[in-house]
Amino acid sequence: MNPSPYDVIIIGAGASGLVCALECARAGRKTLVLEKDPQPARKILASGNGRCNLTNARVAPAYYHAPQELITAALSQFSFQNCLDYFARLGVLTTEEELGRIFPATGKSTAVAEPLKLALAEAGAELVCSCPTVRIKRGKTFTVTTQDGRTFQAKKLVLACGSCAHPQIGGTQSGYELARSLGHTLITPRPALSALCVKETALARLAGVRCQVHLTAKQNNLLLDEAQGEVLFTHYGLNGPAALNVSSAVSRALPRGNVSLTLNFFPQLKVPQAFLQARLETYAQRRPKDFLAGILHESVANLLIDFIGLRKNLPIREQPPNTRQRLVQTLCAWPLTATGVRPWNEAMAATGGVNTQEINYNTFESLKCPGLYLTGELLDVDGKSGGFNLHFAWASGFAAAQALAEEK
């Protein structure tokens, strides 16, 4: 004899699933969470290099690749201040770091994951781990079949399965397939918040060097995205916050061809060209390496001297005029070519996923399958680095739970 149906079954015990389950249980709904992995919250535990960058003081629609109306609706229900208050009520002490990033004061992601799990148990929700869902049937209720042959029934169902990013900590395609089986269409998932591969192999000479830059990504002269911050040069290309923050737009554009990148090494200057022209006059007697001393990392300077074609032992004033002009242009916009992004096991998020046009922006309920809700990374929503993706996960799970709590 099957047990009586649950009010809500939530598939996935990640950020959005745990918040959704907690709020449903607190609202008196009989709630079951099914998690495919042996433990819940694996991506929460891994986020922020194990420190859990759980939100950002600057959270706003502009930081997301998604319909602005969707993000606006989510943030209206779960704002930055709402997020701080929510985790404070869970007993989490937080601290703000540079660029508005919020971390638990302990510096460990367990300070976020453990209070969530404790609150979930205290609210009376059931959590079953090591229980992958293999099939969902929609009838008068949802019937969920798990890999071990068990079936569970619920009046409402939430898919909070996450994306296929970071497969080594549980990212899979399974949520996409479940959503597709219930009538949804997918935007092809691609790695996001992932480092960039570039065509120019000479960059390997700079492996390990870090620089502050303004990074711009274009395709066919159309601006895709831009970011200011640190880049880390690697043997394959560019890593670091600035590279990660343009990677989503680059990833989406690459199927149409390579993407042009430019690096401005003086992001702190409003008019770097004027600064460099003045420097050309002040230090006209210096050789190229000495001219660049004090304004550029020595390894970068050596590579750019070769790239520009400067004569190493010739004073700047004796260099050909077009070479001096190229020096200014290159320091303000060093051209590179992005040919790819690093693979899924290095991606912190995903572009693509369930088409957001197929959900109600206020409730996250499916427009294809009434009674089904879709939250978090499963959707075609991705944010910049710095806590924005986790904030959307909390917000979407919270908004779905509010809608479920109002159901008769």
mmCIF file of C-alpha atoms in Angstrom:
data_model
loop_
_atom_site.group_PDB
_atom_site.id
_atom_site.type_symbol
_atom_site.label_atom_id
_atom_site.label_comp_id
_atom_site.label_asym_id
_atom_site.label_seq_id
_atom_site.Cartn_x
_atom_site.Cartn_y
_atom_site.Cartn_z
ATOM 1 C CA MET A 1 0.000 0.000 0.000
ATOM 2 C CA ASN A 2 1.461 3.331 -1.065
ATOM 3 C CA PRO A 3 1.756 6.022 1.610
ATOM 4 C CA SER A 4 -0.485 9.039 1.298
ATOM 5 C CA PRO A 5 0.795 11.571 -1.245
ATOM 6 C CA TYR A 6 3.101 14.335 -0.199
ATOM 7 C CA ASP A 7 2.023 17.904 -0.698
ATOM 8 C CA VAL A 8 5.359 18.677 -2.340
ATOM 9 C CA ILE A 9 8.258 16.611 -3.632
ATOM 10 C CA ILE A 10 11.459 18.504 -4.346
ATOM 11 C CA ILE A 11 14.075 16.814 -6.496
ATOM 12 C CA GLY A 12 17.488 18.160 -5.590
ATOM 13 C CA ALA A 13 18.959 19.210 -2.236
ATOM 14 C CA GLY A 14 21.102 22.070 -3.454
ATOM 15 C CA ALA A 15 20.692 25.763 -2.715
ATOM 16 C CA SER A 16 17.286 26.335 -4.319
ATOM 17 C CA GLY A 17 15.910 22.940 -3.286
ATOM 18 C CA LEU A 18 16.835 23.284 0.376
ATOM 19 C CA VAL A 19 15.354 26.772 0.725
ATOM 20 C CA CYS A 20 12.211 25.718 -1.124
ATOM 21 C CA ALA A 21 11.814 22.606 1.039
ATOM 22 C CA LEU A 22 12.422 24.530 4.252
ATOM 23 C CA GLU A 23 9.789 27.145 3.427
ATOM 24 C CA CYS A 24 7.258 24.556 2.269
ATOM 25 C CA ALA A 25 7.688 22.571 5.489
ATOM 26 C CA ARG A 26 7.435 25.706 7.598
ATOM 27 C CA ALA A 27 4.151 26.475 5.836
ATOM 28 C CA GLY A 28 2.795 23.123 6.982
ATOM 29 C CA ARG A 29 3.189 21.277 3.692
ATOM 30 C CA LYS A 30 4.125 17.594 3.850
ATOM 31 C CA THR A 31 7.479 17.847 2.082
ATOM 32 C CA LEU A 32 9.907 15.288 0.699
ATOM 33 C CA VAL A 33 13.349 16.085 -0.748
ATOM 34 C CA LEU A 34 15.000 13.494 -2.990
ATOM 35 C CA GLU A 35 18.750 13.907 -3.513
ATOM 36 C CA LYS A 36 20.751 11.728 -5.898
ATOM 37 C CA ASP A 37 24.068 12.175 -4.058
ATOM 38 C CA PRO A 38 25.050 10.658 -0.697
ATOM 39 C CA GLN A 39 24.965 14.086 0.941
ATOM 40 C CA PRO A 40 22.995 17.288 0.283
ATOM 41 C CA ALA A 41 24.394 20.755 -0.434
ATOM 42 C CA ARG A 42 27.558 19.582 -2.230
ATOM 43 C CA LYS A 43 27.771 22.657 -4.459
ATOM 44 C CA ILE A 44 27.090 24.955 -1.512
ATOM 45 C CA LEU A 45 30.003 23.315 0.299
ATOM 46 C CA ALA A 46 32.288 23.744 -2.720
ATOM 47 C CA SER A 47 31.243 27.304 -3.609
ATOM 48 C CA GLY A 48 33.600 30.218 -3.071
ATOM 49 C CA ASN A 49 36.571 27.846 -2.794
ATOM 50 C CA GLY A 50 34.931 26.251 0.212
ATOM 51 C CA ARG A 51 34.004 29.576 1.795
ATOM 52 C CA CYS A 52 30.513 30.008 0.256
ATOM 53 C CA ASN A 53 30.050 33.448 -1.280
ATOM 54 C CA LEU A 54 26.333 33.351 -0.512
ATOM 55 C CA THR A 55 25.186 36.710 -1.929
ATOM 56 C CA ASN A 56 26.389 40.143 -2.998
ATOM 57 C CA ALA A 57 25.487 43.623 -1.808
ATOM 58 C CA ARG A 58 25.265 44.726 -5.452
ATOM 59 C CA VAL A 59 22.795 42.061 -6.519
ATOM 60 C CA ALA A 60 20.656 43.435 -9.370
ATOM 61 C CA PRO A 61 19.243 42.288 -12.739
ATOM 62 C CA ALA A 62 22.243 43.734 -14.611
ATOM 63 C CA TYR A 63 24.477 41.012 -13.157
ATOM 64 C CA TYR A 64 22.560 38.177 -14.836
ATOM 65 C CA HIS A 65 22.222 36.619 -18.264
ATOM 66 C CA ALA A 66 18.451 36.191 -18.093
ATOM 67 C CA PRO A 67 15.263 38.138 -18.821
ATOM 68 C CA GLN A 68 15.461 41.231 -16.639
ATOM 69 C CA GLU A 69 11.785 40.822 -15.703
ATOM 70 C CA LEU A 70 12.518 37.378 -14.266
ATOM 71 C CA ILE A 71 15.379 38.583 -12.082
ATOM 72 C CA THR A 72 13.406 41.645 -11.004
ATOM 73 C CA ALA A 73 10.501 39.428 -9.938
ATOM 74 C CA ALA A 74 12.801 37.095 -8.002
ATOM 75 C CA LEU A 75 14.642 39.922 -6.242
ATOM 76 C CA SER A 76 11.374 41.624 -5.320
ATOM 77 C CA GLN A 77 10.585 38.562 -3.212
ATOM 78 C CA PHE A 78 14.104 37.842 -1.947
ATOM 79 C CA SER A 79 16.301 40.937 -1.987
ATOM 80 C CA PHE A 80 19.845 41.325 -0.709
ATOM 81 C CA GLN A 81 18.545 42.467 2.678
ATOM 82 C CA ASN A 82 16.019 39.629 2.724
ATOM 83 C CA CYS A 83 18.909 37.231 2.131
ATOM 84 C CA LEU A 84 20.982 38.645 4.999
ATOM 85 C CA ASP A 85 17.971 38.506 7.330
ATOM 86 C CA TYR A 86 17.091 34.981 6.211
ATOM 87 C CA PHE A 87 20.480 33.522 7.024
ATOM 88 C CA ALA A 88 20.725 35.548 10.232
ATOM 89 C CA ARG A 89 17.500 33.865 11.370
ATOM 90 C CA LEU A 90 19.112 30.527 10.550
ATOM 91 C CA GLY A 91 21.922 31.473 12.918
ATOM 92 C CA VAL A 92 24.527 32.320 10.273
ATOM 93 C CA LEU A 93 26.858 35.218 11.056
ATOM 94 C CA THR A 94 28.046 36.887 7.837
ATOM 95 C CA THR A 95 30.705 39.379 6.817
ATOM 96 C CA GLU A 96 31.098 41.622 3.769
ATOM 97 C CA GLU A 97 34.320 41.625 1.766
ATOM 98 C CA GLU A 98 35.512 43.598 -1.265
ATOM 99 C CA LEU A 99 33.154 44.070 -4.229
ATOM 100 C CA GLY A 100 30.143 43.475 -1.996
ATOM 101 C CA ARG A 101 30.743 39.757 -1.570
ATOM 102 C CA ILE A 102 29.109 38.192 1.481
ATOM 103 C CA PHE A 103 30.646 35.184 3.253
ATOM 104 C CA PRO A 104 29.945 33.365 6.499
ATOM 105 C CA ALA A 105 32.083 34.904 9.227
ATOM 106 C CA THR A 106 33.674 31.519 9.941
ATOM 107 C CA GLY A 107 35.159 31.469 6.442
ATOM 108 C CA LYS A 108 33.762 27.983 5.876
ATOM 109 C CA SER A 109 30.825 26.927 3.702
ATOM 110 C CA THR A 110 29.687 24.444 6.359
ATOM 111 C CA ALA A 111 28.458 27.508 8.284
ATOM 112 C CA VAL A 112 25.794 27.913 5.577
ATOM 113 C CA ALA A 113 25.068 24.283 4.674
ATOM 114 C CA GLU A 114 24.720 22.904 8.209
ATOM 115 C CA PRO A 115 22.198 25.507 9.492
ATOM 116 C CA LEU A 116 20.086 24.894 6.372
ATOM 117 C CA LYS A 117 20.055 21.148 6.981
ATOM 118 C CA LEU A 118 19.299 21.593 10.685
ATOM 119 C CA ALA A 119 16.420 23.958 9.973
ATOM 120 C CA LEU A 120 15.042 21.555 7.362
ATOM 121 C CA ALA A 121 14.955 18.700 9.870
ATOM 122 C CA GLU A 122 13.463 20.931 12.565
ATOM 123 C CA ALA A 123 10.694 22.015 10.172
ATOM 124 C CA GLY A 124 9.723 18.383 9.601
ATOM 125 C CA ALA A 125 10.697 17.901 5.963
ATOM 126 C CA GLU A 126 11.932 14.473 4.922
ATOM 127 C CA LEU A 127 15.289 14.239 3.160
ATOM 128 C CA VAL A 128 16.292 11.057 1.329
ATOM 129 C CA CYS A 129 19.820 10.954 -0.108
ATOM 130 C CA SER A 130 21.488 8.517 -2.537
ATOM 131 C CA CYS A 131 18.123 8.382 -4.294
ATOM 132 C CA PRO A 132 18.322 9.433 -7.970
ATOM 133 C CA THR A 133 15.021 10.091 -9.736
ATOM 134 C CA VAL A 134 14.714 8.185 -13.005
ATOM 135 C CA ARG A 135 11.120 8.827 -14.082
ATOM 136 C CA ILE A 136 8.212 11.183 -13.418
ATOM 137 C CA LYS A 137 4.632 10.507 -14.466
ATOM 138 C CA ARG A 138 2.027 13.256 -14.483
ATOM 139 C CA GLY A 139 -1.541 12.263 -13.643
ATOM 140 C CA LYS A 140 -3.885 13.508 -10.950
ATOM 141 C CA THR A 141 -0.687 13.636 -8.922
ATOM 142 C CA PHE A 142 2.982 13.388 -9.793
ATOM 143 C CA THR A 143 4.439 9.889 -9.452
ATOM 144 C CA VAL A 144 8.199 9.891 -8.951
ATOM 145 C CA THR A 145 10.156 6.683 -9.499
ATOM 146 C CA THR A 146 13.673 6.400 -8.112
ATOM 147 C CA GLN A 147 16.596 4.294 -9.240
ATOM 148 C CA ASP A 148 16.024 1.700 -6.514
ATOM 149 C CA GLY A 149 12.441 1.123 -7.693
ATOM 150 C CA ARG A 150 10.600 3.115 -5.047
ATOM 151 C CA THR A 151 7.735 5.387 -6.016
ATOM 152 C CA PHE A 152 6.540 8.552 -4.313
ATOM 153 C CA GLN A 153 3.488 10.653 -5.058
ATOM 154 C CA ALA A 154 2.891 14.361 -4.618
ATOM 155 C CA LYS A 155 0.336 16.982 -5.519
ATOM 156 C CA LYS A 156 3.123 19.387 -6.503
ATOM 157 C CA LEU A 157 6.626 18.830 -7.800
ATOM 158 C CA VAL A 158 9.736 21.029 -7.793
ATOM 159 C CA LEU A 159 12.704 20.337 -10.043
ATOM 160 C CA ALA A 160 15.732 21.851 -8.316
ATOM 161 C CA CYS A 161 18.249 19.494 -9.885
ATOM 162 C CA GLY A 162 20.972 21.965 -10.793
ATOM 163 C CA SER A 163 23.048 22.084 -13.963
ATOM 164 C CA CYS A 164 25.732 19.852 -15.433
ATOM 165 C CA ALA A 165 28.540 22.156 -14.249
ATOM 166 C CA HIS A 166 31.104 20.622 -11.888
ATOM 167 C CA PRO A 167 30.279 16.941 -12.550
ATOM 168 C CA GLN A 168 32.901 15.958 -9.981
ATOM 169 C CA ILE A 169 30.606 17.321 -7.260
ATOM 170 C CA GLY A 170 27.314 16.127 -8.658
ATOM 171 C CA GLY A 171 26.532 18.142 -11.790
ATOM 172 C CA THR A 172 24.608 16.030 -14.304
ATOM 173 C CA GLN A 173 22.220 16.232 -17.258
ATOM 174 C CA SER A 174 19.507 14.407 -15.303
ATOM 175 C CA GLY A 175 17.484 17.490 -14.398
ATOM 176 C CA TYR A 176 17.353 18.587 -18.015
ATOM 177 C CA GLU A 177 16.023 15.185 -19.058
ATOM 178 C CA LEU A 178 13.351 15.197 -16.345
ATOM 179 C CA ALA A 179 12.238 18.684 -17.396
ATOM 180 C CA ARG A 180 12.146 17.614 -21.040
ATOM 181 C CA SER A 181 10.033 14.579 -20.144
ATOM 182 C CA LEU A 182 7.443 16.947 -18.678
ATOM 183 C CA GLY A 183 7.205 19.046 -21.825
ATOM 184 C CA HIS A 184 9.946 21.627 -21.450
ATOM 185 C CA THR A 185 12.490 22.691 -24.055
ATOM 186 C CA LEU A 186 16.151 23.356 -23.425
ATOM 187 C CA ILE A 187 18.594 26.037 -24.434
ATOM 188 C CA THR A 188 21.798 24.069 -25.065
ATOM 189 C CA PRO A 189 23.817 24.129 -21.817
ATOM 190 C CA ARG A 190 27.382 25.437 -22.118
ATOM 191 C CA PRO A 191 30.081 26.076 -19.498
ATOM 192 C CA ALA A 192 29.976 29.469 -17.763
ATOM 193 C CA LEU A 193 32.157 31.088 -15.119
ATOM 194 C CA SER A 194 34.943 29.132 -16.750
ATOM 195 C CA ALA A 195 38.390 30.181 -17.973
ATOM 196 C CA LEU A 196 38.982 31.162 -21.591
ATOM 197 C CA CYS A 197 41.139 29.350 -24.127
ATOM 198 C CA VAL A 198 42.918 31.654 -26.559
ATOM 199 C CA LYS A 199 44.503 31.167 -29.956
ATOM 200 C CA GLU A 200 47.737 32.999 -29.153
ATOM 201 C CA THR A 201 50.084 30.309 -27.798
ATOM 202 C CA ALA A 202 52.684 32.922 -26.742
ATOM 203 C CA LEU A 203 50.493 33.616 -23.709
ATOM 204 C CA ALA A 204 51.959 30.462 -22.165
ATOM 205 C CA ARG A 205 55.069 32.573 -21.473
ATOM 206 C CA LEU A 206 52.981 34.459 -18.901
ATOM 207 C CA ALA A 207 51.618 31.417 -17.030
ATOM 208 C CA GLY A 208 51.096 32.378 -13.391
ATOM 209 C CA VAL A 209 51.222 36.161 -13.938
ATOM 210 C CA ARG A 210 48.291 38.219 -12.608
ATOM 211 C CA CYS A 211 47.249 41.663 -13.856
ATOM 212 C CA GLN A 212 44.418 44.119 -13.303
ATOM 213 C CA VAL A 213 42.753 44.806 -16.655
ATOM 214 C CA HIS A 214 39.601 45.884 -18.418
ATOM 215 C CA LEU A 215 38.626 42.910 -20.581
ATOM 216 C CA THR A 216 36.283 43.287 -23.552
ATOM 217 C CA ALA A 217 34.724 40.510 -25.620
ATOM 218 C CA LYS A 218 33.323 41.171 -29.109
ATOM 219 C CA GLN A 219 32.128 39.172 -32.086
ATOM 220 C CA ASN A 220 31.879 40.766 -35.512
ATOM 221 C CA ASN A 221 32.496 44.142 -33.813
ATOM 222 C CA LEU A 222 29.443 43.693 -31.583
ATOM 223 C CA LEU A 223 30.086 44.014 -27.845
ATOM 224 C CA LEU A 224 29.264 40.757 -26.046
ATOM 225 C CA ASP A 225 30.426 41.645 -22.553
ATOM 226 C CA GLU A 226 33.137 43.441 -20.605
ATOM 227 C CA ALA A 227 34.604 43.181 -17.131
ATOM 228 C CA GLN A 228 37.165 44.911 -14.979
ATOM 229 C CA GLY A 229 39.333 43.018 -12.533
ATOM 230 C CA GLU A 230 42.126 40.521 -12.279
ATOM 231 C CA VAL A 231 43.160 38.098 -14.994
ATOM 232 C CA LEU A 232 45.476 35.167 -14.434
ATOM 233 C CA PHE A 233 47.495 34.139 -17.461
ATOM 234 C CA THR A 234 47.716 30.367 -17.972
ATOM 235 C CA HIS A 235 49.226 27.920 -20.432
ATOM 236 C CA TYR A 236 45.867 27.805 -22.285
ATOM 237 C CA GLY A 237 44.717 31.414 -21.991
ATOM 238 C CA LEU A 238 43.000 33.546 -19.346
ATOM 239 C CA ASN A 239 41.570 32.775 -15.930
ATOM 240 C CA GLY A 240 40.673 35.018 -12.998
ATOM 241 C CA PRO A 241 37.559 37.063 -12.156
ATOM 242 C CA ALA A 242 37.550 39.268 -15.273
ATOM 243 C CA ALA A 243 37.836 36.266 -17.602
ATOM 244 C CA LEU A 244 35.180 34.331 -15.691
ATOM 245 C CA ASN A 245 32.774 37.253 -15.849
ATOM 246 C CA VAL A 246 32.813 37.458 -19.650
ATOM 247 C CA SER A 247 32.914 33.676 -20.125
ATOM 248 C CA SER A 248 29.143 33.226 -20.233
ATOM 249 C CA ALA A 249 28.727 35.616 -23.147
ATOM 250 C CA VAL A 250 31.769 34.113 -24.861
ATOM 251 C CA SER A 251 30.432 30.592 -24.358
ATOM 252 C CA ARG A 252 27.102 31.511 -25.920
ATOM 253 C CA ALA A 253 28.776 33.176 -28.911
ATOM 254 C CA LEU A 254 31.462 30.592 -29.730
ATOM 255 C CA PRO A 255 29.156 28.309 -31.779
ATOM 256 C CA ARG A 256 28.985 31.210 -34.255
ATOM 257 C CA GLY A 257 32.791 31.532 -34.442
ATOM 258 C CA ASN A 258 35.783 32.829 -32.506
ATOM 259 C CA VAL A 259 35.445 35.797 -30.178
ATOM 260 C CA SER A 260 37.761 38.836 -30.173
ATOM 261 C CA LEU A 261 39.169 39.880 -26.804
ATOM 262 C CA THR A 262 41.013 43.040 -25.845
ATOM 263 C CA LEU A 263 42.929 43.774 -22.645
ATOM 264 C CA ASN A 264 43.385 47.320 -21.362
ATOM 265 C CA PHE A 265 46.221 47.273 -18.828
ATOM 266 C CA PHE A 266 45.227 50.621 -17.291
ATOM 267 C CA PRO A 267 41.589 50.186 -16.165
ATOM 268 C CA GLN A 268 42.139 52.760 -13.408
ATOM 269 C CA LEU A 269 42.772 55.542 -15.955
ATOM 270 C CA LYS A 270 39.940 57.359 -17.722
ATOM 271 C CA VAL A 271 42.104 58.224 -20.734
ATOM 272 C CA PRO A 272 45.035 55.773 -20.822
ATOM 273 C CA GLN A 273 46.019 56.905 -24.331
ATOM 274 C CA ALA A 274 46.723 60.426 -23.042
ATOM 275 C CA PHE A 275 48.743 59.006 -20.141
ATOM 276 C CA LEU A 276 50.868 56.940 -22.517
ATOM 277 C CA GLN A 277 51.401 59.769 -24.985
ATOM 278 C CA ALA A 278 52.661 61.961 -22.154
ATOM 279 C CA ARG A 279 54.924 59.155 -20.993
ATOM 280 C CA LEU A 280 56.348 58.810 -24.528
ATOM 281 C CA GLU A 281 57.463 62.443 -24.323
ATOM 282 C CA THR A 282 58.758 62.266 -20.741
ATOM 283 C CA TYR A 283 60.761 59.068 -21.189
ATOM 284 C CA ALA A 284 61.602 59.314 -24.883
ATOM 285 C CA GLN A 285 65.255 58.434 -24.190
ATOM 286 C CA ARG A 286 64.456 55.124 -22.534
ATOM 287 C CA ARG A 287 64.653 51.735 -24.198
ATOM 288 C CA PRO A 288 61.309 49.847 -24.410
ATOM 289 C CA LYS A 289 61.871 47.674 -21.325
ATOM 290 C CA ASP A 290 62.798 50.705 -19.238
ATOM 291 C CA PHE A 291 59.891 52.719 -20.667
ATOM 292 C CA LEU A 292 57.466 50.047 -19.424
ATOM 293 C CA ALA A 293 59.130 49.693 -16.017
ATOM 294 C CA GLY A 294 56.794 50.758 -13.246
ATOM 295 C CA ILE A 295 53.585 50.424 -15.237
ATOM 296 C CA LEU A 296 53.577 46.817 -16.457
ATOM 297 C CA HIS A 297 54.591 43.424 -15.088
ATOM 298 C CA GLU A 298 58.073 42.649 -16.427
ATOM 299 C CA SER A 299 57.012 39.376 -18.079
ATOM 300 C CA VAL A 300 54.064 41.067 -19.783
ATOM 301 C CA ALA A 301 56.338 43.900 -20.918
ATOM 302 C CA ASN A 302 58.813 41.472 -22.473
ATOM 303 C CA LEU A 303 56.078 39.645 -24.368
ATOM 304 C CA LEU A 304 54.456 42.842 -25.627
ATOM 305 C CA ILE A 305 57.793 44.223 -26.796
ATOM 306 C CA ASP A 306 58.071 41.168 -29.039
ATOM 307 C CA PHE A 307 54.396 41.352 -30.062
ATOM 308 C CA ILE A 308 54.585 45.045 -31.015
ATOM 309 C CA GLY A 309 57.918 44.670 -32.787
ATOM 310 C CA LEU A 310 59.831 47.218 -30.711
ATOM 311 C CA ARG A 311 63.604 47.220 -31.140
ATOM 312 C CA LYS A 312 64.830 46.322 -27.680
ATOM 313 C CA ASN A 313 68.015 48.435 -27.647
ATOM 314 C CA LEU A 314 66.614 51.465 -29.448
ATOM 315 C CA PRO A 315 65.297 54.447 -27.441
ATOM 316 C CA ILE A 316 61.569 55.029 -27.729
ATOM 317 C CA ARG A 317 62.065 58.305 -29.623
ATOM 318 C CA GLU A 318 64.034 56.464 -32.336
ATOM 319 C CA GLN A 319 61.393 53.777 -32.860
ATOM 320 C CA PRO A 320 59.330 54.160 -36.084
ATOM 321 C CA PRO A 321 56.224 56.377 -35.562
ATOM 322 C CA ASN A 322 53.821 53.548 -36.469
ATOM 323 C CA THR A 323 55.547 51.305 -33.899
ATOM 324 C CA ARG A 324 55.137 53.927 -31.169
ATOM 325 C CA GLN A 325 51.478 54.252 -32.154
ATOM 326 C CA ARG A 326 51.078 50.476 -31.991
ATOM 327 C CA LEU A 327 52.624 50.528 -28.505
ATOM 328 C CA VAL A 328 49.889 52.866 -27.243
ATOM 329 C CA GLN A 329 47.140 50.910 -28.997
ATOM 330 C CA THR A 330 48.331 47.564 -27.667
ATOM 331 C CA LEU A 331 48.650 48.665 -24.046
ATOM 332 C CA CYS A 332 45.085 50.013 -24.201
ATOM 333 C CA ALA A 333 43.603 47.152 -26.219
ATOM 334 C CA TRP A 334 45.833 44.096 -26.588
ATOM 335 C CA PRO A 335 44.017 41.898 -29.133
ATOM 336 C CA LEU A 336 43.535 38.189 -28.401
ATOM 337 C CA THR A 337 41.224 35.522 -29.809
ATOM 338 C CA ALA A 338 39.024 33.304 -27.645
ATOM 339 C CA THR A 339 38.609 29.883 -29.226
ATOM 340 C CA GLY A 340 36.877 28.078 -26.368
ATOM 341 C CA VAL A 341 36.078 27.885 -22.682
ATOM 342 C CA ARG A 342 37.405 25.320 -20.266
ATOM 343 C CA PRO A 343 35.372 22.104 -19.835
ATOM 344 C CA TRP A 344 32.495 21.305 -17.501
ATOM 345 C CA ASN A 345 34.686 20.064 -14.657
ATOM 346 C CA GLU A 346 36.220 23.556 -14.422
ATOM 347 C CA ALA A 347 32.985 25.513 -14.937
ATOM 348 C CA MET A 348 31.325 26.990 -11.862
ATOM 349 C CA ALA A 349 27.997 27.483 -13.637
ATOM 350 C CA ALA A 350 26.185 26.875 -16.905
ATOM 351 C CA THR A 351 24.570 28.973 -19.557
ATOM 352 C CA GLY A 352 21.480 27.414 -21.077
ATOM 353 C CA GLY A 353 19.008 25.072 -19.424
ATOM 354 C CA VAL A 354 15.232 25.109 -19.278
ATOM 355 C CA ASN A 355 13.827 27.930 -21.397
ATOM 356 C CA THR A 356 12.709 30.679 -19.018
ATOM 357 C CA GLN A 357 9.851 31.647 -21.344
ATOM 358 C CA GLU A 358 8.182 28.448 -20.166
ATOM 359 C CA ILE A 359 7.802 29.471 -16.513
ATOM 360 C CA ASN A 360 5.797 32.032 -14.565
ATOM 361 C CA TYR A 361 8.337 34.669 -13.522
ATOM 362 C CA ASN A 362 6.605 35.384 -10.202
ATOM 363 C CA THR A 363 6.038 31.824 -9.010
ATOM 364 C CA PHE A 364 8.490 29.710 -11.045
ATOM 365 C CA GLU A 365 5.608 27.401 -11.933
ATOM 366 C CA SER A 366 5.764 25.705 -15.310
ATOM 367 C CA LEU A 367 3.572 27.048 -18.073
ATOM 368 C CA LYS A 368 3.826 23.655 -19.764
ATOM 369 C CA CYS A 369 2.929 21.411 -16.836
ATOM 370 C CA PRO A 370 0.688 22.865 -14.093
ATOM 371 C CA GLY A 371 1.822 21.918 -10.617
ATOM 372 C CA LEU A 372 5.472 21.673 -11.653
ATOM 373 C CA TYR A 373 7.989 24.284 -10.467
ATOM 374 C CA LEU A 374 11.544 24.780 -11.735
ATOM 375 C CA THR A 375 14.233 26.621 -9.793
ATOM 376 C CA GLY A 376 17.903 27.491 -9.622
ATOM 377 C CA GLU A 377 20.617 26.397 -12.026
ATOM 378 C CA LEU A 378 18.268 24.141 -13.967
ATOM 379 C CA LEU A 379 16.935 27.281 -15.652
ATOM 380 C CA ASP A 380 18.630 29.269 -18.407
ATOM 381 C CA VAL A 381 19.872 31.836 -15.897
ATOM 382 C CA ASP A 382 23.473 32.540 -14.949
ATOM 383 C CA GLY A 383 25.056 35.396 -13.071
ATOM 384 C CA LYS A 384 28.435 37.013 -12.681
ATOM 385 C CA SER A 385 31.050 35.758 -10.264
ATOM 386 C CA GLY A 386 30.673 37.052 -6.716
ATOM 387 C CA GLY A 387 27.647 35.389 -5.101
ATOM 388 C CA PHE A 388 25.054 36.241 -7.754
ATOM 389 C CA ASN A 389 24.316 32.658 -8.798
ATOM 390 C CA LEU A 390 23.761 31.468 -5.242
ATOM 391 C CA HIS A 391 21.509 34.447 -4.588
ATOM 392 C CA PHE A 392 19.329 33.504 -7.557
ATOM 393 C CA ALA A 393 19.163 29.928 -6.313
ATOM 394 C CA TRP A 394 17.954 31.033 -2.865
ATOM 395 C CA ALA A 395 15.538 33.552 -4.412
ATOM 396 C CA SER A 396 13.963 31.154 -6.908
ATOM 397 C CA GLY A 397 13.535 28.450 -4.276
ATOM 398 C CA PHE A 398 11.982 30.956 -1.880
ATOM 399 C CA ALA A 399 9.612 32.374 -4.511
ATOM 400 C CA ALA A 400 8.438 28.899 -5.555
ATOM 401 C CA ALA A 401 7.823 27.993 -1.904
ATOM 402 C CA GLN A 402 5.738 31.130 -1.361
ATOM 403 C CA ALA A 403 3.559 30.170 -4.314
ATOM 404 C CA LEU A 404 3.252 26.590 -3.068
ATOM 405 C CA ALA A 405 2.320 27.784 0.423
ATOM 406 C CA GLU A 406 -0.585 29.768 -1.029
ATOM 407 C CA GLU A 407 -1.972 26.752 -2.907
ATOM 408 C CA LYS A 408 -5.218 25.427 -1.492
#
